[in-house]
Coordinates of C-alpha atoms and ligand atoms in Angstrom, one line a residue:
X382 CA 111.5 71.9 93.5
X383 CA 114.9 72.8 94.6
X384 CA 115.7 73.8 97.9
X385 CA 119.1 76.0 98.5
X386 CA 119.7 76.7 101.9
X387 CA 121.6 79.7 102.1
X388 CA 122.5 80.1 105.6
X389 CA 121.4 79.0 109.0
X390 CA 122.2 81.0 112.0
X391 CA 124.3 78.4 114.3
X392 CA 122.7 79.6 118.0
X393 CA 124.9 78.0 121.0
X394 CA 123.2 75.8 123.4
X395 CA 122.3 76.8 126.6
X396 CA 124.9 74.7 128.2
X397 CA 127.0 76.0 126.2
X398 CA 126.3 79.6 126.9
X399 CA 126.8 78.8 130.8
X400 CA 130.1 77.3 130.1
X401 CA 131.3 80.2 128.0
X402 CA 130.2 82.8 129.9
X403 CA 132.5 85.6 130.0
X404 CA 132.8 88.7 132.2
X405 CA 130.0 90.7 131.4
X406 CA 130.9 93.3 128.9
X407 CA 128.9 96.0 128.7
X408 CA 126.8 96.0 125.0
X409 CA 127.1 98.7 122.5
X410 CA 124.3 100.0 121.1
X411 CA 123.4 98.9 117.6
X412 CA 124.7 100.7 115.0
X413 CA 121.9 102.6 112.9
X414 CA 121.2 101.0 109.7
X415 CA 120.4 103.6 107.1
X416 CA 118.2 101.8 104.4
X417 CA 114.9 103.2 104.4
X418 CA 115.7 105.8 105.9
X419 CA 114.6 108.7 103.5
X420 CA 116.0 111.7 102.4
X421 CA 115.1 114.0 105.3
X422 CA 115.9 111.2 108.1
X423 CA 119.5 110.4 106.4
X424 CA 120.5 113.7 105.9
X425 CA 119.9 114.3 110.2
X426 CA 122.0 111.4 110.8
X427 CA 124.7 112.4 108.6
X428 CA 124.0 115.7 110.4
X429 CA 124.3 114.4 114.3
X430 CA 127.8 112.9 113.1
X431 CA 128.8 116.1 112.6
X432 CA 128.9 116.6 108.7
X433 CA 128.9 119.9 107.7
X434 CA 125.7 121.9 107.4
X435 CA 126.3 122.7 103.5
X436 CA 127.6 119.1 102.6
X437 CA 124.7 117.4 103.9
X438 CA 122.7 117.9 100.8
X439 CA 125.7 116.2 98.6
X440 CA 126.4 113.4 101.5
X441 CA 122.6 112.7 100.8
X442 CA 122.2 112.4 97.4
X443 CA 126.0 110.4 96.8
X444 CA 124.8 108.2 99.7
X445 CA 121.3 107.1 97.9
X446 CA 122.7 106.6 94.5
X447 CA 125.2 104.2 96.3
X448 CA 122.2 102.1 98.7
X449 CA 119.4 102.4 95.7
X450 CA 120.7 103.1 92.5
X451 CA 124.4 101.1 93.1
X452 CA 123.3 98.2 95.5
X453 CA 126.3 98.6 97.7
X454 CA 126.1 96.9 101.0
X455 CA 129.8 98.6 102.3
X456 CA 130.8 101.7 103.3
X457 CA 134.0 100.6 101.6
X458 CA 132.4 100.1 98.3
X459 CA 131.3 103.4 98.2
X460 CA 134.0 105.0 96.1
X461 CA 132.3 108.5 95.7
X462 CA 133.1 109.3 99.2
X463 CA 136.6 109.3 100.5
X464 CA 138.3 107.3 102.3
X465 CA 138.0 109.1 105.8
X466 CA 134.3 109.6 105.6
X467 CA 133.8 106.0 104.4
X468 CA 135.7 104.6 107.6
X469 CA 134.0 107.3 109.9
X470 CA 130.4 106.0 108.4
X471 CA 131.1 102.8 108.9
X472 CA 132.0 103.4 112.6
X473 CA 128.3 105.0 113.0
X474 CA 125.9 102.8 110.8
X475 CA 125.6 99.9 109.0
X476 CA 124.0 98.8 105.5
X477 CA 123.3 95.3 106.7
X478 CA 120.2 93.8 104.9
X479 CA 118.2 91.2 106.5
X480 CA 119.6 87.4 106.8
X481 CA 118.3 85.0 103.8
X482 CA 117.4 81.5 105.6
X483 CA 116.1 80.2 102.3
X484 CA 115.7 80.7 98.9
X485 CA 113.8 77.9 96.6
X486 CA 113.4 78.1 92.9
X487 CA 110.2 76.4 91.8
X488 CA 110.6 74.6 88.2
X489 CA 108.7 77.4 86.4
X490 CA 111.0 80.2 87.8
X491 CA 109.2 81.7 90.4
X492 CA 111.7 82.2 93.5
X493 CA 110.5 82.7 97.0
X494 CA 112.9 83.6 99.6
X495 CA 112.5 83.2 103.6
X496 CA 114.1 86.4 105.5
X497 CA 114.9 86.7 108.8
X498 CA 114.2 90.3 110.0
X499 CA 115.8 91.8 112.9
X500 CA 113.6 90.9 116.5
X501 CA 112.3 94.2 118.3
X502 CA 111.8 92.2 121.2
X503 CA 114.3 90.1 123.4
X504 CA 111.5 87.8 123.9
X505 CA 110.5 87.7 120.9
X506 CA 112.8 85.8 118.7
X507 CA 113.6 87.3 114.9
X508 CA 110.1 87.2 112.9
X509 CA 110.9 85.8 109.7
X510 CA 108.6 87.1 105.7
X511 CA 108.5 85.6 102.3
X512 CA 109.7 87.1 99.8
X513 CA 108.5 85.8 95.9
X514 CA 109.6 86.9 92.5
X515 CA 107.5 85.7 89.6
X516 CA 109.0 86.3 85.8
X517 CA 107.0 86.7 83.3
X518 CA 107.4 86.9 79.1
X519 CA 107.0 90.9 79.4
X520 CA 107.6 91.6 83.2
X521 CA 109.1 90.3 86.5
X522 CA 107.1 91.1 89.5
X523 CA 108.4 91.0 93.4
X524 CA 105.4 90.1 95.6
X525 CA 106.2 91.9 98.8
X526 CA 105.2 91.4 102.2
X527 CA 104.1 94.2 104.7
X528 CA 103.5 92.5 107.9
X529 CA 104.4 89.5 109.7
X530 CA 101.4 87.7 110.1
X531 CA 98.0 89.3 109.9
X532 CA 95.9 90.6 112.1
X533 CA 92.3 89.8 109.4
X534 CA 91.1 86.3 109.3
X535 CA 90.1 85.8 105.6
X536 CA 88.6 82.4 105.7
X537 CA 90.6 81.2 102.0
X538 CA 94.3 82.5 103.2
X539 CA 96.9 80.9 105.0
X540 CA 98.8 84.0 106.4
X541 CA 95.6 84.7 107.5
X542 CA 95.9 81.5 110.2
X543 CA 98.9 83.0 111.4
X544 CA 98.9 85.3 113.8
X545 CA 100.1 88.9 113.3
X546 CA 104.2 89.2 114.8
X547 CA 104.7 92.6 114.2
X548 CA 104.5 95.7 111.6
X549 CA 107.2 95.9 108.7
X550 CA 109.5 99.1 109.0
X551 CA 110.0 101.0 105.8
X552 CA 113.5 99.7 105.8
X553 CA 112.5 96.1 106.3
X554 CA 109.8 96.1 102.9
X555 CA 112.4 98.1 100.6
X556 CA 115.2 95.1 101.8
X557 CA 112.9 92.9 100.1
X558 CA 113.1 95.2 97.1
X559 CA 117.1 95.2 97.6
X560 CA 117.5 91.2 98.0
X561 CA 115.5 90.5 95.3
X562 CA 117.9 93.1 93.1
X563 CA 120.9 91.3 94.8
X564 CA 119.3 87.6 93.6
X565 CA 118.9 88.5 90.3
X566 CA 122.2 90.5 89.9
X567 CA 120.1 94.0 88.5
X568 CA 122.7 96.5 89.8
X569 CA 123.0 99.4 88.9
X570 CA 119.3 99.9 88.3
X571 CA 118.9 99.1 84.7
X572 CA 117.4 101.5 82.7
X573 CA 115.3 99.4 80.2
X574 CA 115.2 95.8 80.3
X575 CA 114.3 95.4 83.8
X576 CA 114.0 91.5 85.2
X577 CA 112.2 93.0 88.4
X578 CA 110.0 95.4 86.6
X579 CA 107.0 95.5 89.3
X580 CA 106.0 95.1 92.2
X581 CA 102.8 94.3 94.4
X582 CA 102.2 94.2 98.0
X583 CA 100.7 91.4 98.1
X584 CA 102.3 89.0 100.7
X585 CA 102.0 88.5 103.9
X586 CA 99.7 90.8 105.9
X587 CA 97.4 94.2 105.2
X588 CA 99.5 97.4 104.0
X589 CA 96.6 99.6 104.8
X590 CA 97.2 98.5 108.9
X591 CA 100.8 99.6 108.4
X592 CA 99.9 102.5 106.6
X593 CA 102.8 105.0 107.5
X594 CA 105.8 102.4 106.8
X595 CA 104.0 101.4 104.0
X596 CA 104.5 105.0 102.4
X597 CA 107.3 105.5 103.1
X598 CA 108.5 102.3 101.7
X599 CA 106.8 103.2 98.2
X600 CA 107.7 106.2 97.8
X601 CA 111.2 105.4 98.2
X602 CA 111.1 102.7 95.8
X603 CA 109.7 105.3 93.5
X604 CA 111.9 107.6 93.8
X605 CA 113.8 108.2 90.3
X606 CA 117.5 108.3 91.1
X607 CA 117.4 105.1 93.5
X608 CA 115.4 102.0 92.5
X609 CA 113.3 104.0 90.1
X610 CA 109.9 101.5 90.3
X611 CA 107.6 103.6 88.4
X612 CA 103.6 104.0 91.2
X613 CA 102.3 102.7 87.9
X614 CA 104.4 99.9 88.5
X615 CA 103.6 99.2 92.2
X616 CA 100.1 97.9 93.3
X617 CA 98.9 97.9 96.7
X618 CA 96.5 95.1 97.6
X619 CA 93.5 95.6 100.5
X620 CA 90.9 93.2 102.1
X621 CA 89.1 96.5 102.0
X622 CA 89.9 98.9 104.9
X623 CA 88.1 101.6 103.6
X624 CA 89.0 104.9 105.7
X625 CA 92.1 104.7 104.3
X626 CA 91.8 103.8 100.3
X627 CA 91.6 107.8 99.8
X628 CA 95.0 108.3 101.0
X629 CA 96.8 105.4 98.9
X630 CA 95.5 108.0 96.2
X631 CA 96.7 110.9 97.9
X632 CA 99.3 110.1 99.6
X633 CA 101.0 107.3 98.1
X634 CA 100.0 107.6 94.6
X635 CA 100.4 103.8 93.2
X636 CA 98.0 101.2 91.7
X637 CA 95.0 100.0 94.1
X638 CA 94.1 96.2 94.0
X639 CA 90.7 95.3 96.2
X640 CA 90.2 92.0 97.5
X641 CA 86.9 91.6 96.3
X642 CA 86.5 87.6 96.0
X643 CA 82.5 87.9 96.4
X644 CA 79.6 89.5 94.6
X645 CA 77.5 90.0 97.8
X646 CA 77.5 91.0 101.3
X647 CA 76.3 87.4 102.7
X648 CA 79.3 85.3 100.7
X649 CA 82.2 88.3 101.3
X650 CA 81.4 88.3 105.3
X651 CA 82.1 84.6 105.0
X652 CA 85.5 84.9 103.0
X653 CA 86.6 88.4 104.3
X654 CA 85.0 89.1 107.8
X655 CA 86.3 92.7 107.5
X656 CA 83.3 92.9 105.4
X657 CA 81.4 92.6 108.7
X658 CA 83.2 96.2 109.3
X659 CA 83.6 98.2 105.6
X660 CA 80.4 96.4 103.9
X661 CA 80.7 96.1 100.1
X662 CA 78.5 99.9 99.8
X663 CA 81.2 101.4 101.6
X664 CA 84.0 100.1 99.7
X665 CA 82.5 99.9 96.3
X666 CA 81.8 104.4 97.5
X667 CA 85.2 104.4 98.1
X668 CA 86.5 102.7 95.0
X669 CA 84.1 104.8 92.6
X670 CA 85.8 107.9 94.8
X671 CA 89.7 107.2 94.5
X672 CA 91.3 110.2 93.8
X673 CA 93.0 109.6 90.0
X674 CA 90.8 106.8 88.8
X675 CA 90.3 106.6 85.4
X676 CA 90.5 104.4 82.3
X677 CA 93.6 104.7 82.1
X678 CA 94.2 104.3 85.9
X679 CA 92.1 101.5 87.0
X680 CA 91.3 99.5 90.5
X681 CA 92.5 95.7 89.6
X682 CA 89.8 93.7 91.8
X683 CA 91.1 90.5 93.2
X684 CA 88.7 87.5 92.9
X685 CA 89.5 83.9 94.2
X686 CA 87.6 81.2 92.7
X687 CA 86.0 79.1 95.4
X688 CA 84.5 75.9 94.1
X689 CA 80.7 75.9 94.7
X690 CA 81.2 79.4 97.3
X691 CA 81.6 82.2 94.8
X692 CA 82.2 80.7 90.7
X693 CA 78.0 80.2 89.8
X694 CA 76.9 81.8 86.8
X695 CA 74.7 84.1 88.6
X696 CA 77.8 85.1 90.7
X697 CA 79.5 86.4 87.4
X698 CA 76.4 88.8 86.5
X699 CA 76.1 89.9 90.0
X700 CA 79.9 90.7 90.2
X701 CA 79.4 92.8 87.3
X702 CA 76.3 94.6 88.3
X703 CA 78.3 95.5 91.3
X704 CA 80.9 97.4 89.7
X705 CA 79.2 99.0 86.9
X706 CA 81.0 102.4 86.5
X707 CA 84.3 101.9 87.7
X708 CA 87.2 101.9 85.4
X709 CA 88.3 98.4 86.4
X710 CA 90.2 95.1 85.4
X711 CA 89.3 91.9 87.0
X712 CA 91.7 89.4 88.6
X713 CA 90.2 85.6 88.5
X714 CA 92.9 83.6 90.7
X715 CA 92.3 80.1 90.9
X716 CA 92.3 79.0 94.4
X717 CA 95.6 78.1 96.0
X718 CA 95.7 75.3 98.6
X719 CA 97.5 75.1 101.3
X720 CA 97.6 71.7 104.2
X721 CA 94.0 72.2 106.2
X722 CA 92.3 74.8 103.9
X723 CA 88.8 74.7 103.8
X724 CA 88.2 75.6 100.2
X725 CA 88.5 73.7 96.9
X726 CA 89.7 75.7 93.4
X727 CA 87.0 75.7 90.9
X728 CA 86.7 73.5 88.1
X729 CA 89.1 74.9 85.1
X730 CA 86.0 75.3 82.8
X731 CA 83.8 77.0 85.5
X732 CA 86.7 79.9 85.9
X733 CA 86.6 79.9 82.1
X734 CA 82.4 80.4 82.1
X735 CA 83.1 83.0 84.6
X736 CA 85.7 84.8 82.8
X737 CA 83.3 84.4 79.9
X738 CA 81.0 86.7 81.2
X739 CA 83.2 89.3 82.8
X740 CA 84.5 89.6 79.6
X741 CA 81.4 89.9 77.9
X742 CA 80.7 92.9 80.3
X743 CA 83.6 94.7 79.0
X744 CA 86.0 94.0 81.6
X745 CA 89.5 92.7 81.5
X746 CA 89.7 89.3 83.4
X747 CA 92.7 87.7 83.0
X748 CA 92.9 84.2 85.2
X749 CA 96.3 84.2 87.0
X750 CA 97.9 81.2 86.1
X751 CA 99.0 80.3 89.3
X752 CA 103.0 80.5 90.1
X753 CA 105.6 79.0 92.0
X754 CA 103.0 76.2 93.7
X755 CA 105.5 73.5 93.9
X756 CA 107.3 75.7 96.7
X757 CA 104.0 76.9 98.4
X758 CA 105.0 80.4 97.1
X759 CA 101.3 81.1 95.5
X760 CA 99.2 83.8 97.0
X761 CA 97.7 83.3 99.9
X762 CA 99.8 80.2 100.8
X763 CA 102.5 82.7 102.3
X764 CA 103.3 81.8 105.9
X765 CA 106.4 81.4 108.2
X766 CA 107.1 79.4 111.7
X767 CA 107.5 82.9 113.2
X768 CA 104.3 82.3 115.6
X769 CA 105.1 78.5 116.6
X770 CA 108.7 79.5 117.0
X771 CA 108.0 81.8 119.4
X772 CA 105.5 80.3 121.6
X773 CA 108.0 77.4 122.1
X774 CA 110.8 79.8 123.3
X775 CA 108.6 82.0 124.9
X776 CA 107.7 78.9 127.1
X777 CA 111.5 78.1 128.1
Ligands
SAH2218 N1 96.1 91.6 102.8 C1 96.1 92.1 101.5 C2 97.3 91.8 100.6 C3 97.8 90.3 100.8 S1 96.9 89.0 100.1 C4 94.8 91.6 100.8 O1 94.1 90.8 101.3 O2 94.5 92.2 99.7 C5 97.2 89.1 98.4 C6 96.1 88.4 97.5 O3 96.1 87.0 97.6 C7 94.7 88.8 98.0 O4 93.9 89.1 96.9 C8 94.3 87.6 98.7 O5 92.9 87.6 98.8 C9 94.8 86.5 97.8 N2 94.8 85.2 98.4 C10 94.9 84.9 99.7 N3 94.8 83.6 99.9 C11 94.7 83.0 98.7 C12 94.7 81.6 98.2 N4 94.7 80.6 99.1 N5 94.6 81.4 96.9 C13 94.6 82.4 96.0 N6 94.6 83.7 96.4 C14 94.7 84.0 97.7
SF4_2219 FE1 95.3 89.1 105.7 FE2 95.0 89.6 103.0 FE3 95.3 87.1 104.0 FE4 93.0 88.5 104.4 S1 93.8 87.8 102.4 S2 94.1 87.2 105.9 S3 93.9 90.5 104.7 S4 96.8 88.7 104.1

């Protein structure tokens, strides 16, 4: 493992604050920053600064080839404009992305970086997300987080023991996107070639609770002249919340994952207590309903292999009874431990036996080999000191 620390913001002691302080001047209010904003939004900023009614379309489109499809971080840099507008955008908005306390490279590759996100509340101090890139022989996928915290207590994950901050804004899950790009040097977008080819919301916390951001943040990604991330090439992962699985097909239009991770209603209750809520009938109605499923389009199920809780024999067959009918691969991921979890990973052969007869059913089941362990940057191990950090300021 090697550990790089970036940056660490330097705060002043109090005594030092008393010392220093200052007459009071009177604090500006913080510049807009535009990324994530979308198309609409940024073209009625560009507008309240006074930018001409028939140059906002222009202003638009030059400004999101320079944020998405360039990578700039300056006005300055941002040579399509000219010089005048450049300095009179800088004096109204900023580009800043979101501080990088960390970054660790584990010794196959994978990359995890801790990010400090801006703190909506002066009590509050700055919540702070992983971020993890895993490369791969034929793809390089960004594992994104959607919340800080979460607010579901599955039973096997350890952002589930951490209690839910606050909701990503759009802006604050497509910086992920953008400091990942940054990491790896992939500006301008490449066309072919890609190192960070896909991505999957599958860090820290539930997209479908965050619903609105989360769309937002997709389709942005998506969007052709910008990052360019093919929906095809974006899965969205779920404990299950299944009012609104229709509308990631409707509205949002990527890949569905389902955390499955049982066969039956007793053991999933256990592992996922939003079963307790959106019983396996009711998500399994609204998986064989998703708008565009199809063999060509199918749900990935997600299934973490529990020694002795959910890898029998019996578990296999029952799993596949379950979801007879739906175009659908299956996920095995070996168990990932993290300091106080409950669980043990199967036994290597018993995820093989598994696999054996998922296979034999006709499904896909590739086992994820798991990634990026020696830096705790496997799923489910996500977490950050966001909550113990601030129940210790909160108390001074
Ligand atoms: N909240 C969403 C997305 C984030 S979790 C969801 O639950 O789907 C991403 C995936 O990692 C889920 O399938 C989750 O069940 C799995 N996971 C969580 N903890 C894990 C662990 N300790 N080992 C292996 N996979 C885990
Ligand atoms: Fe939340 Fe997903 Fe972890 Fe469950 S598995 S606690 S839904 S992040």
């Amino acid at each position: 493992m090697s550990e790089i620390e970036l940056s660490k913001a330097e705060t002043p002691s109090l005594t030092e604050n008393a010392l220093t302080s200052a007459p009071q001047v009177e604090e500006s209010t913080p510049k807009i920053n535009l990324i994530g904003l979308d198309r609409t939004q940024l073209g009625e900023e560009l507008a309240k600064i006074g930018i001409a009614p028939k140059q906002i379309r222009m202003r638009t489109g030059q400004l999101w080839s320079a944020l998405y499809n360039q990578g700039h971080t300056t006005f300055d840099d941002i040579t399509t404009l000219s010089k005048d507008l450049r300095a009179q955008l800088a004096q109204e908005f900023t580009l800043e992305r979101p501080e990088i306390i960390t970054e660790q490279i584990s010794k196959d590759g994978t990359r995890k970086w801790l990010v400090r996100l801006p703190s909506t509340n002066p009590r509050i101090p700055a919540p702070e997300v992983e971020v993890v890139y895993i490369p791969e022989a034929d793809r390089g996928t960004l594992c994104v987080s959607s919340q800080v915290g979460c607010t579901l207590n599955c039973t096997f994950c350890h952002t589930g023991t951490q209690k839910m901050v606050r909701n990503l804004t759009a802006g604050e899950i497509i910086a992920q996107v953008l400091i990942a790009r940054d990491a790896l040097g992939e500006w301008p977008t490449p066309l072919e070639g890609r190192q960070l080819s896909n991505i999957v919301l599958m860090g820290m916390g539930e997209p479908l609770y965050n619903f609105d951001e989360v769309k937002q943040a997709v389709n942005m990604i998506a969007d052709g002249e910008g990052l360019s991330i093919s929906k095809r090439r974006i899965t969205l992962s779920t404990s299950g919340v299944v009012p609104m699985i229709e509308r990631v097909g409707t509205e949002i239009g990527c890949m569905l994952a389902i955390s499955l991770h049982a066969p039956n209603d007793k053991v999933r209750d256990e592992l996922v207590p939003l079963n307790k809520k959106y019983d396996l009938k009711q998500l399994l109605t609204a998986c064989r309903e998703f708008p565009g499923l199809s063999n060509s389009r199918r749900i990935t199920f997600e299934y973490v292999m529990l020694k002795d809780v959910n890898d029998s024999e019996q578990d296999a067959r029952a799993l596949v009874r379950l979801l007879k009918g739906i175009p659908a691969k299956i996920n095995l991921i070996p168990f990932n431990a993290w300091p106080g979890s409950p669980y043990e990973c199967s036994e290597w052969e018993q995820i093989e036996v598994f696999g054996d007869i998922v296979n034999a059913a006709g499904y896909a089941s590739p086992i994820r080999r798991p990634r990026g362990r020696d830096i705790m940057a496997a799923c489910g191990q996500l977490k950050s000191e966001s909550e113990k950090i601030k129940a210790s300021q909160i108390a001074s």
